[in-house]
Short mmCIF file of C-alpha atoms in Angstrom, two decimals:
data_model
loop_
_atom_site.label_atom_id
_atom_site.label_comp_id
_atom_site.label_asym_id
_atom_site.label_seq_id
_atom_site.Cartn_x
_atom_site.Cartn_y
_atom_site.Cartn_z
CA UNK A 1 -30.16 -27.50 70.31
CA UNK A 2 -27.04 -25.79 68.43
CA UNK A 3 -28.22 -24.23 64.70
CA UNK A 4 -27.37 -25.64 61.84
CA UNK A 5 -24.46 -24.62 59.69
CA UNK A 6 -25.66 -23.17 56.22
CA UNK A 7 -22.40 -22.13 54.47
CA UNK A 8 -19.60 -23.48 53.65
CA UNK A 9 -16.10 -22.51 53.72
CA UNK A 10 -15.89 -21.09 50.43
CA UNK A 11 -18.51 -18.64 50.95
CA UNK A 12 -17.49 -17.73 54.40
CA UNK A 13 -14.49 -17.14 52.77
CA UNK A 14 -15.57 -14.65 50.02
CA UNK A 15 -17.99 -12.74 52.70
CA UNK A 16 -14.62 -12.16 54.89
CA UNK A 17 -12.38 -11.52 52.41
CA UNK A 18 -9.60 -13.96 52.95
CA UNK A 19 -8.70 -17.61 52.06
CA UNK A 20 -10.21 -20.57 53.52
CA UNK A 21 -6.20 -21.63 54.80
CA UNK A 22 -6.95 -18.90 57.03
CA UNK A 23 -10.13 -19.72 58.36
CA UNK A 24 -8.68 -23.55 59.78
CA UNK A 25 -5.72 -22.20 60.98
CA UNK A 26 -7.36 -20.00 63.27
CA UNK A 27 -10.14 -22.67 64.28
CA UNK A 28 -6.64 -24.57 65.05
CA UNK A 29 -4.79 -22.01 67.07
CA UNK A 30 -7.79 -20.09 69.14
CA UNK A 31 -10.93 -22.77 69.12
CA UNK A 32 -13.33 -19.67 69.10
CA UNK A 33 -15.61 -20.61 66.37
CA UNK A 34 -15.62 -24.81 65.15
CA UNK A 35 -18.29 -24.94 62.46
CA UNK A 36 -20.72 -28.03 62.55
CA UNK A 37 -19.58 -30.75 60.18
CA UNK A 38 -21.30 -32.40 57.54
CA UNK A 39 -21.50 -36.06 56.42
CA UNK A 40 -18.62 -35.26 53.99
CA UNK A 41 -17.09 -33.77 56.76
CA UNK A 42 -17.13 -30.26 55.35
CA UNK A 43 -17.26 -26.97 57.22
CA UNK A 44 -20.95 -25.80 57.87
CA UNK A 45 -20.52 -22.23 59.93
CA UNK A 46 -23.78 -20.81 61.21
CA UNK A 47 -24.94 -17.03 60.88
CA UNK A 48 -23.86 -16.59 64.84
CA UNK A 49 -20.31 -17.79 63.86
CA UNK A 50 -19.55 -15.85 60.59
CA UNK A 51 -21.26 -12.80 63.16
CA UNK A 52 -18.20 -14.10 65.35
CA UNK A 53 -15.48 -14.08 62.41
CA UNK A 54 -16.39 -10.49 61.16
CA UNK A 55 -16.40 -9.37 64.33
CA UNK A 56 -12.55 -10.75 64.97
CA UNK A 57 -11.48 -9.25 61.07
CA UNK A 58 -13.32 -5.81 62.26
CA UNK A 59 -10.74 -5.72 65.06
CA UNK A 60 -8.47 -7.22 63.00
CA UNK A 61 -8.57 -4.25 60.95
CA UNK A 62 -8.74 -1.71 63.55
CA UNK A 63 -4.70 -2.76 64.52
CA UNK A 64 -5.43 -5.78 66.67
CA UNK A 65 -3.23 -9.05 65.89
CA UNK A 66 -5.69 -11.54 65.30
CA UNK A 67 -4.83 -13.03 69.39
CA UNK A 68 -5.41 -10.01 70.88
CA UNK A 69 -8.90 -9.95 69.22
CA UNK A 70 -9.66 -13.36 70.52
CA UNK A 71 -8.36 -12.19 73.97
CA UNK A 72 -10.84 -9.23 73.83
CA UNK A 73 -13.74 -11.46 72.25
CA UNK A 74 -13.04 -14.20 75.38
CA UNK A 75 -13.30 -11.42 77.44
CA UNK A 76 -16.73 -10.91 77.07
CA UNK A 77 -16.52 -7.85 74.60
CA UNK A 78 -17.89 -9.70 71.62
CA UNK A 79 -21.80 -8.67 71.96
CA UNK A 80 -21.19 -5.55 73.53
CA UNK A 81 -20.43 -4.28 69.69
CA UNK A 82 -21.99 -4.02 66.78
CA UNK A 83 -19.32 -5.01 64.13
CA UNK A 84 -19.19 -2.20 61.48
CA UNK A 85 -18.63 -4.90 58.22
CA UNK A 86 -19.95 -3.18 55.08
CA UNK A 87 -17.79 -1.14 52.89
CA UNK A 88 -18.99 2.64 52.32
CA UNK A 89 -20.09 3.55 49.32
CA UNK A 90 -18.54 6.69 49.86
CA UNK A 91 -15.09 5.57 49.64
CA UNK A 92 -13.10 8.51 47.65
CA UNK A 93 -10.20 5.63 47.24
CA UNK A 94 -12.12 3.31 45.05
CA UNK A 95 -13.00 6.07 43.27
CA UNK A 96 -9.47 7.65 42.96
CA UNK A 97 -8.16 4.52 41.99
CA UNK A 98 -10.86 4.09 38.54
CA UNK A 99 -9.44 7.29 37.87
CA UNK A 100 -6.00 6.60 37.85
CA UNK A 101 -7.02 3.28 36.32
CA UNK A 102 -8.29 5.35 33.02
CA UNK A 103 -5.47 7.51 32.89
CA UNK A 104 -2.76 4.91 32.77
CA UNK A 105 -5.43 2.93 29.96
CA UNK A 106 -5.71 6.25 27.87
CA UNK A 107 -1.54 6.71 27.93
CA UNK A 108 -1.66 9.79 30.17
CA UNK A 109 1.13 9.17 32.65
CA UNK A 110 1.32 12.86 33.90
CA UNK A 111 -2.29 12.96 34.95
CA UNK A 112 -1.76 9.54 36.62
CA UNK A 113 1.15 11.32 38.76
CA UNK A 114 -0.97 14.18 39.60
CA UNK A 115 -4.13 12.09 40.52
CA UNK A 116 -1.63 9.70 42.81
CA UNK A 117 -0.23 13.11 44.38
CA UNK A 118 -3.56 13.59 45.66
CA UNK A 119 -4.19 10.06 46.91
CA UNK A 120 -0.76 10.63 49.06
CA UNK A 121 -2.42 13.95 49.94
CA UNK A 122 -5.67 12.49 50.98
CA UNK A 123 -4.56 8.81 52.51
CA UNK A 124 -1.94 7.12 54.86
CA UNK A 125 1.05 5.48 52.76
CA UNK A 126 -0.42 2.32 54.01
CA UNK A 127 -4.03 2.69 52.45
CA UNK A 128 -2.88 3.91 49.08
CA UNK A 129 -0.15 0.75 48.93
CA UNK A 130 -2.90 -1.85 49.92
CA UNK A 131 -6.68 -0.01 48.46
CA UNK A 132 -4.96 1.86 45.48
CA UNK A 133 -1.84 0.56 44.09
CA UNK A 134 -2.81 -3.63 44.95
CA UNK A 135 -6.38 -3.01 43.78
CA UNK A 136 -5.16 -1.58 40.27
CA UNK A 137 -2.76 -4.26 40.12
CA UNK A 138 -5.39 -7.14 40.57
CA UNK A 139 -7.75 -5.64 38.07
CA UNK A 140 -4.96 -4.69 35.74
CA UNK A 141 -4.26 -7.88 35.62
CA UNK A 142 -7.92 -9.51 35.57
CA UNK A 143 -8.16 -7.09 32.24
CA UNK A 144 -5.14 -8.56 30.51
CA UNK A 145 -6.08 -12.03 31.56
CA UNK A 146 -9.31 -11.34 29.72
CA UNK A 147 -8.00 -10.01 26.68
CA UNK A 148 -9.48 -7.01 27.88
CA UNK A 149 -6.82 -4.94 26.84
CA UNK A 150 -4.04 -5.11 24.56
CA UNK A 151 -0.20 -5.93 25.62
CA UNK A 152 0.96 -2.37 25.10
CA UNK A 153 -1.78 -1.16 27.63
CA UNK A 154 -0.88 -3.64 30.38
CA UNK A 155 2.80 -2.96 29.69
CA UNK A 156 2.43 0.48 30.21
CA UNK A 157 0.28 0.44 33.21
CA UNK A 158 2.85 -2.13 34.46
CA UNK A 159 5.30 -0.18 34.02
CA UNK A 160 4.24 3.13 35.67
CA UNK A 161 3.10 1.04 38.88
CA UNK A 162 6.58 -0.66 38.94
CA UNK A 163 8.30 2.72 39.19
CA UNK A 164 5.96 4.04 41.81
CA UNK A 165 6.58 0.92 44.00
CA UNK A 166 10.16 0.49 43.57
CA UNK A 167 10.23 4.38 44.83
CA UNK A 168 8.58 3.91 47.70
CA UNK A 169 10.67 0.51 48.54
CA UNK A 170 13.59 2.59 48.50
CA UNK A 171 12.19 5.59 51.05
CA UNK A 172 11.25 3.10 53.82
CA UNK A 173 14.05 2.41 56.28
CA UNK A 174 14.86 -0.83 57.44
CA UNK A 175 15.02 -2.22 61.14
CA UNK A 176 18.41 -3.95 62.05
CA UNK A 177 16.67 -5.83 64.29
CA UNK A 178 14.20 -7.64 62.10
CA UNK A 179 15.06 -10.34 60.26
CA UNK A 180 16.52 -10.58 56.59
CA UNK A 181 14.18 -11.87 54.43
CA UNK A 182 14.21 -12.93 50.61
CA UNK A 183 11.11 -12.16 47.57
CA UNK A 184 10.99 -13.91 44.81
CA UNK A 185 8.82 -14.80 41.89
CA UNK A 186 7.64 -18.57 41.83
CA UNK A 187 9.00 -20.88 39.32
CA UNK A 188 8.65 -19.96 35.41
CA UNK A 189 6.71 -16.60 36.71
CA UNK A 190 8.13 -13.07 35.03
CA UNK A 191 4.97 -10.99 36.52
CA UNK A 192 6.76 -8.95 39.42
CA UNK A 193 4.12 -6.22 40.36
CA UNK A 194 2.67 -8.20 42.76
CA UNK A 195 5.99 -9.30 44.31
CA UNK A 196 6.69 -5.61 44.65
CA UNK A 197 3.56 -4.78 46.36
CA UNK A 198 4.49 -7.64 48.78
CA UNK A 199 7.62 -6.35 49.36
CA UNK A 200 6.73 -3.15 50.35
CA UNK A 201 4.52 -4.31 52.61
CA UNK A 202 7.19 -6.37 54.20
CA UNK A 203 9.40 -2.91 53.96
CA UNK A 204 6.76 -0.94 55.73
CA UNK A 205 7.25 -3.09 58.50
CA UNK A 206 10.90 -2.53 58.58
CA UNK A 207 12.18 -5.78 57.16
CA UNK A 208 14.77 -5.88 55.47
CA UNK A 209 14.30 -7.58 52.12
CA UNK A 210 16.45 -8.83 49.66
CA UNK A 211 14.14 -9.07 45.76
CA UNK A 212 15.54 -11.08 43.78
CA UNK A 213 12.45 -11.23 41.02
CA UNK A 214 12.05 -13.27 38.48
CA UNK A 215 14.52 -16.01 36.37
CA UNK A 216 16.62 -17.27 39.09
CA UNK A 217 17.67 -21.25 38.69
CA UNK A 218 16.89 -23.08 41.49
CA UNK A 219 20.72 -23.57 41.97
CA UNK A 220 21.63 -20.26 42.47
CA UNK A 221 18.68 -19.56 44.41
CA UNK A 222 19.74 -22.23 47.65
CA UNK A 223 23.47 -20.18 46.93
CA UNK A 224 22.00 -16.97 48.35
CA UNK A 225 19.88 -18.89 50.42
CA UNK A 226 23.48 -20.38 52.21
CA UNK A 227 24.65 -16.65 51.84
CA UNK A 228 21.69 -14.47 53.56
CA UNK A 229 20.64 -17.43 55.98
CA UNK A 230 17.18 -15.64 55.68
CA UNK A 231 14.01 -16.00 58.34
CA UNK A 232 11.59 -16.43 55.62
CA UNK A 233 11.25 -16.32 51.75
CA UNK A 234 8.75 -15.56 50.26
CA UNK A 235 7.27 -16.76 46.24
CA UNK A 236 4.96 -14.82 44.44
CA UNK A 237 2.41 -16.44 41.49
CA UNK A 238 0.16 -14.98 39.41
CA UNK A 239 -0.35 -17.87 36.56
CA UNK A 240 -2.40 -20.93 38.05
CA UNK A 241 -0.30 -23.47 36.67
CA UNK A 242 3.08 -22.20 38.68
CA UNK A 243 1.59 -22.24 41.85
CA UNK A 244 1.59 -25.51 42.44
CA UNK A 245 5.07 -26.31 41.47
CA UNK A 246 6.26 -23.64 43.60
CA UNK A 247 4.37 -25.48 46.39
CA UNK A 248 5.80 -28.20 45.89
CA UNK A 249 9.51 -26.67 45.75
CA UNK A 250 8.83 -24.78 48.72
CA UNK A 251 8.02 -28.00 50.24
CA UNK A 252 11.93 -29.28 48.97
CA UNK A 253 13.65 -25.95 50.40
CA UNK A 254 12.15 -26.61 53.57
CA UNK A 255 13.21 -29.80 54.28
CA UNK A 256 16.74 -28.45 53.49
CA UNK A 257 16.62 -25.40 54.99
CA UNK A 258 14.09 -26.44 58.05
CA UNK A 259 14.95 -23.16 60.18
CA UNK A 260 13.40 -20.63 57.42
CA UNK A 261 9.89 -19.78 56.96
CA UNK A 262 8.73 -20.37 53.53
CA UNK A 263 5.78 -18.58 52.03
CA UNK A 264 3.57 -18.62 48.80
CA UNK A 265 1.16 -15.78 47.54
CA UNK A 266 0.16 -14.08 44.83
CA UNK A 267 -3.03 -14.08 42.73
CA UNK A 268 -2.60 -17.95 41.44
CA UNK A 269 -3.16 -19.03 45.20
CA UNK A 270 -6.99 -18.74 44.71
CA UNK A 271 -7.33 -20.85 41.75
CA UNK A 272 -5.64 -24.28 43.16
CA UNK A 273 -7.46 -27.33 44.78
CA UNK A 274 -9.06 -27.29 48.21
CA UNK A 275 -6.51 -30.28 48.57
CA UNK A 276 -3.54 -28.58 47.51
CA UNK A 277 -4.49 -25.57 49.98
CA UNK A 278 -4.72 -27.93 52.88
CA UNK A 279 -1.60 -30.26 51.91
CA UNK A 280 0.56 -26.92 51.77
CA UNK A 281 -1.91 -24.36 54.33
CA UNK A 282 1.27 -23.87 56.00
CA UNK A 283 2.95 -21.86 53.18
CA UNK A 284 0.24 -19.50 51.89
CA UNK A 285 0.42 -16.51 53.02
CA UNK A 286 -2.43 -15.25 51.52
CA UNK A 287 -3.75 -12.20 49.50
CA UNK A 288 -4.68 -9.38 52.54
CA UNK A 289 -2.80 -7.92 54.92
CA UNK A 290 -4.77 -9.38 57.68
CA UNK A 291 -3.61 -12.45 56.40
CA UNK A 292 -0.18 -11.60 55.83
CA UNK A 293 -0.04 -10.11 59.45
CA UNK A 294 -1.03 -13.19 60.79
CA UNK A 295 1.16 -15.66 58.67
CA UNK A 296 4.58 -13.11 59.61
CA UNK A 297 3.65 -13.00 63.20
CA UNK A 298 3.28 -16.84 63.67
CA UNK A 299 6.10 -17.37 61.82
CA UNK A 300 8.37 -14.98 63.97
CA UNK A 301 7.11 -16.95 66.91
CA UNK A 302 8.85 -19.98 65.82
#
């Protein structure tokens, strides 16, 4: 007799780390773990199963695309492992990153420099983008959210991370033989730090990206759409109420540009509706880079 599911999407979701979009689409496309159902219908995954799902986000994480990890797993690797999950307290980046945290909060930009020197010293551009620079930009902007800090704090902190981003953006080379794509912020969003961080992820990769930020009217926007003929845009949201919206005129570009790949992200993402996630679980991209691996290599498949 198969076990019993015991927790639902949402929590699998937190334990792993990414969005609950994610979690279907890959039941979709590989079939290696279908949780039991409920008489709702909901998603009920069993212990073996989430075992199953960690184990594919370990590999995941190790450089595997998330086929290739289902290849290996179908090939009988799965059990053979024991699928190293839990974060290390010892992590000197967590800890670098509360200490550049206090200096930008105590106005002391030139210890903030030296203390990122060191991260660059210590890390891989890649881990001090994603564990250092995005985690002080999500709590950042938790602490403004919550009146935490004052607007001259988060303006300043904001302001130091925007220069070290757009820096690195403009060291990475492009590849000429990746596609152009476009960044944007979602409708009626000014918040661009997260964009940035986006985008130089995507110019890590070697994509060429064209940012065009925030305030541009939809009109002018489908102009440079016409102009750059891009392979996928991309809309960034960090208030709740513009995320949906930007869904929704995603949705309209799509139908009139139906060869581009159109994708949503940002912070906002995890506060809409199960329903709106699975009416639009096409265009979020999510808020990892496991996810946003995935979402740009099934969309270059297309």
């Amino acid at each position: 007799m198969p076990s019993e599911g015991k927790y639902n999407i949402k929590a699998v979701s937190k334990m792993l780390g990414i969005q609950a979009g994610t979690l279907r689409a890959w039941e979709r496309r590989y079939s290696i773990v279908k949780p039991n159902r409920n008489e709702a219908g909901h998603r009920l995954y069993t212990d073996e199963q989430v075992y199953i799902l960690k184990w594919l986000v370990n590999k995941v994480n190790q450089g595997f695309t998330i086929s290739q990890a289902v290849d290996v797993a179908q090939n009988g690797e799965l059990y053979k492992e024991v699928a190293p999950f839990t974060i290390e307290n010892t992590d000197r980046a967590a800890e670098m990153g509360n200490l550049i945290l206090d200096a930008l909060l105590s106005f002391q930009e030139r210890k903030a420099n030296d203390l990122l020197s060191q991260a660059f010293s210590m890390y891989n551009l890649e881990k001090v983008i994603i564990d250092i620079l995005g985690t002080l930009l999500v709590r950042v902007g938790h602490l403004w959210e919550e009146q935490k800090i004052t607007v001259a704090h988060e303006h300043f902190t904001s302001s130091f991370l925007r220069s070290k981003i757009g820096q690195l953006i403009q060291w990475l080379p492009s590849d000429p033989y990746l596609p152009k794509v476009i960044a944007a912020c979602g409708l009626d969003e000014e918040h661009e730090l997260g964009l940035l961080m986006f985008t130089l992820f995507l110019r890590r990769k070697g994509f060429e990206v064209i940012y065009l930020g925030h305030g541009i009217p939809k009109r002018d926007f489908e102009v440079v759409m016409k102009e750059v003929e891009p392979k996928m845009v991309f809309f960034s949201c960090t208030i709740a109420e513009n995320s949906k919206k930007t869904l929704e005129w995603a949705n309209s570009l799509k139908k009139e540009f139906p060869n581009t790949a159109f994708g949503v992200g940002g912070a906002a993402i995890n506060h809409i509706s199960s329903e709106t996630q699975e009416k639009y679980e096409s265009f979020l991209i999510g808020n990892t880079k496991l996810e946003w691996d995935d979402w740009i290599a099934q969309k270059l498949k297309n």
